[in-house]
Short mmCIF file of C-alpha atoms and ligand atoms in Angstrom, two decimals:
data_model
loop_
_atom_site.label_atom_id
_atom_site.label_comp_id
_atom_site.label_asym_id
_atom_site.label_seq_id
_atom_site.Cartn_x
_atom_site.Cartn_y
_atom_site.Cartn_z
CA GLU O 1 11.41 20.69 -5.74
CA GLU O 2 14.70 22.53 -5.72
CA LEU O 3 16.48 19.70 -3.90
CA LEU O 4 14.93 17.15 -6.25
CA SER O 5 16.31 18.98 -9.25
CA ARG O 6 19.75 19.02 -7.61
CA ILE O 7 19.45 15.24 -7.06
CA LYS O 8 18.64 14.78 -10.76
CA ASN O 9 21.61 16.88 -11.69
CA VAL O 10 24.28 15.20 -9.61
CA VAL O 11 23.17 11.90 -8.08
CA ALA O 12 23.53 8.79 -10.27
CA ASN O 13 20.19 7.60 -11.66
CA GLY O 14 20.74 4.08 -10.37
CA VAL O 15 20.32 5.36 -6.81
CA GLY O 16 16.56 4.74 -6.60
CA VAL O 17 14.39 7.11 -4.54
CA PHE O 18 10.98 5.87 -3.39
CA ASN O 19 9.55 9.01 -1.84
CA THR O 20 9.96 12.61 -2.97
CA ALA O 21 10.19 14.01 0.58
CA THR O 22 13.50 15.35 1.89
CA VAL O 23 13.99 15.08 5.64
CA LYS O 24 14.65 18.05 7.90
CA ASP O 25 14.06 16.41 11.29
CA ALA O 26 13.00 12.98 12.46
CA LYS O 27 11.91 11.79 15.89
CA GLY O 28 10.17 8.57 16.99
CA ALA O 29 7.89 7.56 14.10
CA ILE O 30 7.63 11.02 12.53
CA ILE O 31 9.69 12.56 9.74
CA ILE O 32 9.37 16.30 9.13
CA ASP O 33 10.34 17.30 5.61
CA VAL O 34 11.97 20.49 4.40
CA ASP O 35 8.55 21.91 3.46
CA GLY O 36 7.40 21.40 7.06
CA ARG O 37 5.13 18.44 6.27
CA GLU O 38 4.74 15.85 9.01
CA LEU O 39 4.99 12.30 7.69
CA ILE O 40 4.20 9.09 9.56
CA ASP O 41 6.98 6.63 8.87
CA PHE O 42 5.90 3.04 8.14
CA ALA O 43 9.20 2.31 6.33
CA GLY O 44 11.66 3.00 9.15
CA GLY O 45 14.52 3.68 6.74
CA ILE O 46 14.06 0.07 5.46
CA GLY O 47 13.78 -1.47 8.90
CA VAL O 48 16.61 0.45 10.52
CA VAL O 49 14.85 2.49 13.18
CA ASN O 50 12.97 -0.11 15.24
CA ALA O 51 13.98 1.94 18.31
CA GLY O 52 12.66 5.10 16.63
CA HIS O 53 14.25 8.01 14.84
CA TYR O 54 16.79 9.83 16.96
CA PRO O 55 16.51 7.79 20.19
CA GLU O 56 17.91 10.08 22.88
CA PRO O 57 20.05 7.51 24.81
CA VAL O 58 21.69 6.42 21.53
CA VAL O 59 22.38 9.98 20.44
CA GLU O 60 23.84 10.70 23.89
CA ALA O 61 26.17 7.67 23.65
CA ILE O 62 27.36 8.85 20.22
CA ARG O 63 28.00 12.38 21.57
CA GLU O 64 29.99 11.04 24.51
CA GLN O 65 32.11 8.75 22.33
CA ALA O 66 32.72 11.55 19.81
CA GLY O 67 34.32 13.49 22.65
CA LYS O 68 36.92 10.74 23.22
CA TYR O 69 38.24 9.16 19.98
CA LEU O 70 36.77 8.36 16.56
CA HIS O 71 38.96 5.69 15.03
CA THR O 72 41.98 3.49 15.58
CA SER O 73 40.84 0.42 13.58
CA PHE O 74 40.21 -2.60 15.78
CA ASN O 75 42.76 -4.46 13.65
CA VAL O 76 45.45 -2.04 14.86
CA VAL O 77 44.58 -0.69 18.31
CA THR O 78 41.57 -2.26 20.06
CA TYR O 79 38.89 -0.44 22.02
CA GLU O 80 36.41 -1.50 24.69
CA PRO O 81 33.14 -0.53 22.93
CA TYR O 82 33.82 -3.28 20.34
CA ILE O 83 34.48 -5.90 23.03
CA GLN O 84 31.44 -4.83 25.02
CA LEU O 85 29.15 -5.02 21.99
CA CYS O 86 30.37 -8.54 21.13
CA GLU O 87 29.70 -9.57 24.75
CA GLU O 88 26.18 -8.17 24.55
CA LEU O 89 25.50 -9.88 21.21
CA ALA O 90 26.70 -13.21 22.62
CA GLU O 91 24.36 -12.75 25.57
CA ILE O 92 21.18 -11.90 23.64
CA LEU O 93 21.91 -14.19 20.67
CA PRO O 94 23.44 -17.36 22.11
CA HIS O 95 24.53 -19.92 19.49
CA GLY O 96 25.08 -23.13 21.44
CA GLU O 97 27.41 -23.37 24.40
CA LYS O 98 29.81 -20.59 23.48
CA THR O 99 29.16 -17.73 21.11
CA LYS O 100 31.53 -15.35 19.35
CA ALA O 101 30.97 -12.35 17.10
CA MET O 102 32.70 -10.12 14.58
CA LEU O 103 31.62 -6.66 13.47
CA VAL O 104 31.44 -4.95 10.09
CA SER O 105 29.49 -2.00 8.68
CA THR O 106 26.62 -3.26 6.49
CA GLY O 107 24.29 -6.20 6.09
CA ALA O 108 25.91 -7.23 2.81
CA GLU O 109 29.33 -7.30 4.45
CA ALA O 110 27.98 -9.43 7.28
CA VAL O 111 26.66 -11.91 4.71
CA GLU O 112 30.00 -11.92 2.81
CA ASN O 113 31.85 -12.71 6.02
CA ALA O 114 29.36 -15.35 7.15
CA ILE O 115 29.98 -17.18 3.86
CA LYS O 116 33.76 -16.87 4.20
CA ILE O 117 33.62 -18.22 7.76
CA ALA O 118 31.36 -21.14 6.76
CA ARG O 119 33.72 -22.05 3.92
CA GLN O 120 36.78 -21.92 6.15
CA ALA O 121 35.02 -23.95 8.87
CA THR O 122 33.96 -26.71 6.45
CA LYS O 123 36.74 -26.42 3.83
CA LYS O 124 33.93 -26.71 1.25
CA PRO O 125 32.93 -24.28 -1.50
CA ALA O 126 29.21 -24.55 -2.34
CA ILE O 127 26.39 -22.41 -0.94
CA LEU O 128 22.68 -23.12 -1.18
CA CYS O 129 20.24 -20.19 -1.16
CA TYR O 130 16.61 -19.51 -2.04
CA THR O 131 14.38 -17.79 -4.57
CA GLY O 132 12.98 -14.53 -3.17
CA ALA O 133 16.12 -14.11 -1.06
CA TYR O 134 17.77 -10.74 -0.56
CA HIS O 135 21.23 -10.66 0.98
CA GLY O 136 22.73 -7.37 -0.26
CA ARG O 137 24.49 -5.76 -3.18
CA THR O 138 28.17 -6.71 -2.85
CA MET O 139 29.23 -9.40 -5.29
CA MET O 140 28.65 -12.57 -3.24
CA ALA O 141 25.59 -11.06 -1.53
CA MET O 142 24.20 -10.04 -4.93
CA THR O 143 24.82 -13.52 -6.28
CA LEU O 144 22.82 -14.91 -3.34
CA THR O 145 20.07 -12.34 -3.95
CA SER O 146 17.32 -13.72 -6.13
CA LYS O 147 15.48 -10.87 -7.82
CA VAL O 148 16.92 -10.30 -11.29
CA SER O 149 16.11 -6.57 -11.41
CA TYR O 150 18.61 -5.98 -8.59
CA LYS O 151 21.42 -7.39 -10.72
CA TYR O 152 20.95 -6.42 -14.36
CA ASP O 153 24.28 -6.50 -16.21
CA CYS O 154 26.23 -6.87 -12.93
CA GLY O 155 27.63 -10.34 -13.58
CA PRO O 156 29.55 -12.53 -13.85
CA PHE O 157 28.37 -13.65 -10.45
CA ALA O 158 30.18 -15.74 -7.84
CA PRO O 159 30.46 -19.43 -8.68
CA GLU O 160 29.31 -22.36 -6.53
CA VAL O 161 25.99 -20.77 -5.56
CA TYR O 162 22.88 -22.95 -5.96
CA ARG O 163 19.26 -21.96 -5.46
CA LEU O 164 16.15 -23.77 -4.29
CA PRO O 165 12.57 -22.46 -4.40
CA PHE O 166 11.72 -20.78 -1.06
CA PRO O 167 8.87 -22.67 0.64
CA ASN O 168 6.34 -19.88 0.04
CA PHE O 169 3.21 -21.57 1.33
CA TYR O 170 0.75 -18.85 0.39
CA ARG O 171 1.77 -18.59 -3.26
CA TYR O 172 2.49 -22.19 -4.09
CA HIS O 173 0.48 -24.49 -1.84
CA GLY O 174 -2.26 -25.07 -4.43
CA LYS O 175 -4.65 -27.56 -2.86
CA ARG O 176 -2.15 -28.86 -0.29
CA ASP O 177 -2.39 -28.24 3.45
CA LEU O 178 0.67 -26.92 5.31
CA ASP O 179 1.92 -30.36 6.39
CA LYS O 180 1.76 -31.80 2.88
CA PHE O 181 3.36 -28.67 1.40
CA VAL O 182 6.26 -28.82 3.86
CA GLU O 183 6.68 -32.55 3.26
CA ASP O 184 6.99 -31.88 -0.50
CA GLU O 185 9.42 -28.99 -0.03
CA LEU O 186 11.62 -31.00 2.32
CA LYS O 187 11.63 -33.80 -0.26
CA ARG O 188 12.83 -31.23 -2.78
CA LEU O 189 15.60 -30.18 -0.35
CA HIS O 190 16.77 -33.77 0.08
CA GLU O 191 16.54 -34.39 -3.68
CA SER O 192 18.79 -31.39 -4.25
CA ALA O 193 21.63 -33.62 -3.03
CA LEU O 194 21.00 -35.74 -6.15
CA ASN O 195 20.01 -33.20 -8.78
CA LEU O 196 21.46 -29.81 -7.77
CA VAL O 197 24.69 -29.98 -5.78
CA ASP O 198 26.76 -32.65 -4.06
CA VAL O 199 26.10 -32.22 -0.33
CA ASP O 200 29.68 -33.22 0.35
CA ASN O 201 30.71 -29.97 -1.36
CA LEU O 202 28.17 -27.83 0.47
CA ALA O 203 29.57 -25.38 3.03
CA ALA O 204 26.33 -23.64 3.97
CA VAL O 205 22.66 -23.05 3.44
CA ILE O 206 21.66 -19.41 3.86
CA ILE O 207 18.06 -18.47 4.58
CA GLU O 208 16.04 -15.55 5.90
CA PRO O 209 13.61 -17.21 8.35
CA ILE O 210 11.16 -14.50 7.33
CA GLN O 211 12.06 -13.06 3.94
CA GLY O 212 12.24 -9.25 3.88
CA GLU O 213 12.62 -7.88 0.35
CA GLY O 214 11.12 -11.14 -0.93
CA GLY O 215 7.72 -10.15 0.48
CA PHE O 216 7.63 -10.91 4.21
CA ASN O 217 7.37 -14.66 3.69
CA PRO O 218 7.86 -16.67 6.89
CA VAL O 219 9.44 -20.07 6.41
CA PRO O 220 7.08 -22.76 7.76
CA GLN O 221 8.12 -24.01 11.22
CA LYS O 222 8.53 -27.64 10.19
CA TYR O 223 10.54 -26.68 7.11
CA LEU O 224 13.08 -24.82 9.24
CA GLU O 225 13.28 -27.79 11.60
CA GLY O 226 13.75 -30.09 8.61
CA LEU O 227 16.43 -27.82 7.17
CA ARG O 228 18.28 -27.85 10.50
CA ALA O 229 18.18 -31.66 10.52
CA PHE O 230 19.38 -31.79 6.87
CA CYS O 231 22.34 -29.52 7.71
CA ASP O 232 23.19 -31.58 10.81
CA GLU O 233 23.05 -34.81 8.83
CA HIS O 234 25.56 -33.55 6.25
CA GLY O 235 27.79 -31.25 8.33
CA ILE O 236 26.52 -28.13 6.54
CA MET O 237 26.52 -24.71 8.23
CA LEU O 238 23.06 -23.21 8.59
CA ILE O 239 23.30 -19.42 8.19
CA MET O 240 20.28 -17.31 9.07
CA ASP O 241 20.17 -13.78 7.70
CA GLU O 242 18.40 -11.62 10.29
CA VAL O 243 19.41 -8.27 8.83
CA GLN O 244 15.79 -7.18 8.31
CA SER O 245 14.02 -9.44 10.80
CA GLY O 246 16.37 -8.86 13.75
CA PHE O 247 16.43 -6.51 16.69
CA CYS O 248 12.85 -6.69 17.98
CA ARG O 249 11.00 -6.58 14.63
CA THR O 250 9.45 -10.02 15.22
CA GLY O 251 9.17 -9.66 19.00
CA HIS O 252 12.59 -11.29 19.50
CA TRP O 253 16.22 -10.30 19.07
CA ALA O 254 16.20 -12.65 16.08
CA SER O 255 13.34 -14.41 14.37
CA TRP O 256 15.05 -17.80 14.80
CA GLN O 257 14.30 -17.41 18.51
CA HIS O 258 10.62 -17.40 17.56
CA TYR O 259 11.12 -20.72 15.76
CA GLY O 260 13.36 -22.21 18.44
CA VAL O 261 15.72 -23.39 15.66
CA GLN O 262 19.31 -22.35 16.19
CA PRO O 263 21.61 -21.37 13.32
CA ASP O 264 25.35 -22.05 13.26
CA ILE O 265 25.98 -18.51 12.07
CA SER O 266 23.65 -15.52 11.81
CA THR O 267 23.87 -11.99 10.45
CA TYR O 268 22.54 -8.67 11.79
CA ALA O 269 22.60 -5.01 10.72
CA LYS O 270 19.92 -2.33 10.21
CA SER O 271 18.12 -1.70 13.55
CA MET O 272 21.12 -2.88 15.53
CA GLY O 273 22.69 0.58 15.18
CA SER O 274 19.58 2.80 15.04
CA GLY O 275 20.90 4.38 11.82
CA LEU O 276 24.64 4.09 12.26
CA PRO O 277 26.37 1.67 9.90
CA ILE O 278 27.11 -1.40 11.98
CA ALA O 279 26.55 -5.09 11.35
CA ALA O 280 27.51 -8.35 13.01
CA VAL O 281 28.22 -11.96 12.27
CA VAL O 282 27.39 -14.06 15.31
CA GLY O 283 28.00 -17.79 15.58
CA LYS O 284 29.14 -20.83 17.48
CA ALA O 285 32.60 -20.07 18.86
CA GLU O 286 34.38 -23.01 17.22
CA ILE O 287 32.94 -22.06 13.81
CA MET O 288 33.70 -18.34 14.17
CA ASP O 289 37.24 -19.25 15.23
CA ALA O 290 37.78 -21.28 12.05
CA ALA O 291 38.38 -18.08 10.06
CA ALA O 292 42.10 -17.49 9.73
CA SER O 293 43.57 -14.31 11.13
CA GLY O 294 43.60 -11.66 8.41
CA SER O 295 40.84 -13.32 6.35
CA ILE O 296 38.06 -11.34 8.05
CA GLY O 297 38.51 -7.69 8.91
CA GLY O 298 38.84 -4.25 7.38
CA THR O 299 39.47 -0.62 8.20
CA TYR O 300 36.02 0.06 9.63
CA ILE O 301 35.16 -3.25 11.28
CA GLY O 302 32.90 -1.81 13.96
CA SER O 303 33.76 1.85 14.37
CA PRO O 304 33.77 3.00 18.02
CA ILE O 305 30.91 5.46 17.39
CA CYS O 306 28.82 2.70 15.79
CA CYS O 307 29.65 0.24 18.58
CA VAL O 308 28.44 2.57 21.31
CA ALA O 309 25.34 3.38 19.24
CA ALA O 310 24.57 -0.36 19.00
CA SER O 311 25.20 -0.98 22.71
CA ALA O 312 22.98 1.96 23.63
CA THR O 313 20.33 0.66 21.21
CA ILE O 314 20.35 -2.78 22.85
CA ASP O 315 20.16 -1.21 26.30
CA TYR O 316 17.30 1.08 25.26
CA MET O 317 15.43 -1.80 23.59
CA LYS O 318 15.71 -3.79 26.83
CA THR O 319 14.69 -0.83 29.02
CA ILE O 320 11.51 -0.06 27.08
CA ASN O 321 10.83 -3.74 26.37
CA LEU O 322 10.65 -3.25 22.63
CA ASN O 323 10.07 -6.96 21.92
CA GLU O 324 6.79 -6.81 23.82
CA GLN O 325 5.90 -3.59 22.03
CA ALA O 326 6.51 -5.31 18.65
CA ASN O 327 4.02 -8.03 19.52
CA LYS O 328 1.46 -5.43 20.59
CA ILE O 329 1.85 -3.35 17.44
CA GLY O 330 1.90 -6.42 15.21
CA GLU O 331 -1.38 -7.62 16.66
CA ILE O 332 -3.06 -4.25 16.06
CA ILE O 333 -1.79 -4.07 12.45
CA ALA O 334 -2.67 -7.68 11.63
CA ASN O 335 -6.16 -7.37 13.15
CA ARG O 336 -6.96 -4.18 11.24
CA MET O 337 -5.66 -5.58 7.95
CA LYS O 338 -7.44 -8.91 8.40
CA LYS O 339 -10.67 -7.06 9.07
CA LEU O 340 -10.21 -5.03 5.89
CA MET O 341 -9.41 -8.21 3.96
CA LYS O 342 -12.98 -9.43 4.49
CA ASP O 343 -14.37 -6.67 2.25
CA CYS O 344 -11.43 -6.56 -0.07
CA PRO O 345 -10.81 -9.61 -2.28
CA ASP O 346 -7.66 -8.03 -3.74
CA ILE O 347 -5.94 -8.64 -0.39
CA GLY O 348 -4.86 -12.23 -0.75
CA ASP O 349 -2.93 -12.62 2.47
CA VAL O 350 -2.03 -10.84 5.70
CA ARG O 351 0.89 -12.56 7.40
CA GLY O 352 3.98 -12.15 9.52
CA ILE O 353 5.58 -12.56 12.90
CA GLY O 354 5.44 -9.88 15.60
CA ALA O 355 5.48 -6.48 13.89
CA MET O 356 6.89 -7.81 10.59
CA ILE O 357 3.53 -7.80 8.82
CA GLY O 358 3.06 -8.06 5.06
CA ILE O 359 -0.13 -7.55 3.05
CA GLU O 360 -0.14 -9.33 -0.30
CA PHE O 361 -2.28 -8.10 -3.20
CA VAL O 362 -3.52 -10.50 -5.87
CA LYS O 363 -6.09 -10.62 -8.68
CA ASN O 364 -9.27 -12.68 -8.36
CA GLY O 365 -8.19 -13.97 -4.95
CA ASP O 366 -5.62 -16.15 -6.74
CA PRO O 367 -2.20 -16.40 -4.98
CA ARG O 368 -0.60 -17.04 -8.40
CA GLN O 369 -1.82 -13.72 -9.87
CA PRO O 370 0.15 -10.96 -8.12
CA ASN O 371 -1.38 -7.49 -8.30
CA SER O 372 1.51 -5.04 -8.37
CA ASP O 373 -0.47 -2.18 -9.93
CA VAL O 374 -2.79 -1.85 -6.98
CA CYS O 375 0.10 -2.13 -4.54
CA GLY O 376 2.04 0.64 -6.33
CA GLU O 377 -1.02 2.87 -6.34
CA ILE O 378 -1.47 2.43 -2.58
CA VAL O 379 2.17 3.31 -1.86
CA LYS O 380 1.80 6.45 -3.98
CA GLY O 381 -1.54 7.42 -2.42
CA CYS O 382 -0.09 6.97 1.07
CA ALA O 383 2.88 9.21 0.20
CA GLU O 384 0.51 11.95 -0.99
CA ASN O 385 -1.38 11.70 2.28
CA GLY O 386 1.55 11.79 4.69
CA LEU O 387 2.33 8.10 5.18
CA ILE O 388 5.65 6.61 4.04
CA MET O 389 5.12 3.02 2.88
CA LEU O 390 7.30 0.44 1.14
CA SER O 391 6.38 -2.48 -1.06
CA ALA O 392 8.27 -5.76 -1.34
CA GLY O 393 8.22 -9.04 -3.20
CA THR O 394 9.37 -10.38 -6.52
CA TYR O 395 6.30 -8.74 -8.08
CA LYS O 396 6.25 -5.67 -5.79
CA ASN O 397 2.76 -6.74 -4.75
CA VAL O 398 3.29 -6.91 -1.00
CA LEU O 399 2.98 -3.95 1.36
CA ARG O 400 5.40 -4.26 4.24
CA ILE O 401 5.12 -2.37 7.50
CA LEU O 402 8.45 -1.51 9.12
CA SER O 403 7.37 1.40 11.31
CA PRO O 404 9.48 2.31 14.33
CA LEU O 405 8.26 0.13 17.19
CA VAL O 406 8.14 3.14 19.50
CA ILE O 407 5.27 4.54 17.41
CA THR O 408 2.50 5.93 19.66
CA ASP O 409 -1.00 4.44 19.61
CA ASP O 410 -2.29 7.65 18.07
CA GLN O 411 0.33 7.72 15.29
CA LEU O 412 -0.24 4.04 14.54
CA ASP O 413 -3.98 4.60 14.39
CA LYS O 414 -3.58 7.60 12.06
CA GLY O 415 -1.13 5.74 9.81
CA LEU O 416 -3.36 2.68 9.57
CA ALA O 417 -6.39 4.89 8.80
CA ILE O 418 -4.50 6.46 5.85
CA LEU O 419 -3.42 3.02 4.69
CA GLU O 420 -6.95 1.57 4.96
CA ASN O 421 -8.34 4.50 3.04
CA GLU O 422 -5.80 4.16 0.24
CA ILE O 423 -6.32 0.39 0.04
CA LYS O 424 -10.09 0.92 -0.27
CA LYS O 425 -9.61 3.63 -2.91
CA ALA O 426 -7.19 1.62 -5.02
CA THR O 427 -9.03 -1.68 -4.82
CA ARG O 428 -12.48 -0.18 -5.49
CA LYS O 429 -11.23 0.85 -8.94
N1 PMP C 1 20.09 -9.17 4.20
C1 PMP C 1 18.79 -8.84 4.32
C2 PMP C 1 17.81 -9.86 4.78
C3 PMP C 1 18.37 -7.53 4.01
O1 PMP C 1 17.08 -7.21 4.11
C4 PMP C 1 19.33 -6.58 3.60
C5 PMP C 1 18.94 -5.15 3.28
N2 PMP C 1 17.67 -4.93 2.82
C6 PMP C 1 20.67 -6.99 3.49
C7 PMP C 1 21.01 -8.29 3.82
C8 PMP C 1 21.75 -6.03 3.05
O2 PMP C 1 21.98 -5.09 4.03
P1 PMP C 1 22.75 -3.73 3.65
O3 PMP C 1 21.82 -2.95 2.78
O4 PMP C 1 23.02 -3.09 4.98
O5 PMP C 1 23.99 -4.13 2.96
#
């Protein structure tokens, strides 16, 4: 209570806070707050701690690096941890024959740089993005972000950004099966060349293969394949934003590996650094090399401490086979939620890839009637009972599970039991 009143006094109101707990310690999937309460974490710091809170090998790597040097700026005096991390990224995230990478500090910055690189590679200005998209809060990233409440009074926004409806099958399929829906949405994509933006001016299409903030909406397989073909046909860069879906969340290093559809450029952040601010733009070497010297960079482009944290994270993820663990956890969550769905008509959909599982709440079983009230009540009820949950979606009617993937069976079981109980309570009303 005392800390909360200090927050009110000195922290700007616009800095939203979802949960009233204040952390004292955190380990694995558990956060202990300053009142000594033990909370199960299903939010993972918004998808940042896939490898768990305070993973020992990562903390050790940070300690060791802190004993050597903290900063030179890679633009001034280079250091090996940066080079090593880029080599590791190229190995686990190959983009065609030869892959190159650049590092920054946040997801939004990675997106900004991906756009700059695509524009320099194509010498074209326009960018196509999607409804429901979230790409960050810097000016270009915010322009690409769809949800209006993230951007009230923040404009004017960046020019030459065009938006198509995301192929959200669950919400918009109506009476169409998946094949017909995808056929219609691909037609819309091709028509955009006639009624939205001249493809000859289009530098890139940016898409989250499974939308995060937008409500854990996976793009249909055939749509992504069709989008790849569309980009190839017109010489457009396909950028995939994997900031939330990357680093084992979907059982792969990136969700595009699940689809088997390769981007030209892709972006990573969040769980890549286990909590340290590091992000990457990875892409085909010839495209990455199109950016002129001096046009991408900055003081903190991949701080040494963050680089070693990311390398240790990758190593730890490989050692404990976190991708396999994501599939295991995802199956448990999806099965339990699908079972609950049978007795609970307010749950309209349970969907996702690997451990990126979303639960969508609707009224009267109708995908077009989002039920945000019930979703908000569940998040609140969970918080009161020791489970940290996050919602997502344009209507805040989707529960998203982003628990650390190192969560124990017992913790997962306890967390899901709290969640099931709160869902039953809220939907029975
Ligand atoms: N892209 C996606 C898909 C994201 O989910 C986010 C963060 N939620 C971002 C970009 C922005 O990342 P950051 O908050 O690190 O700037």
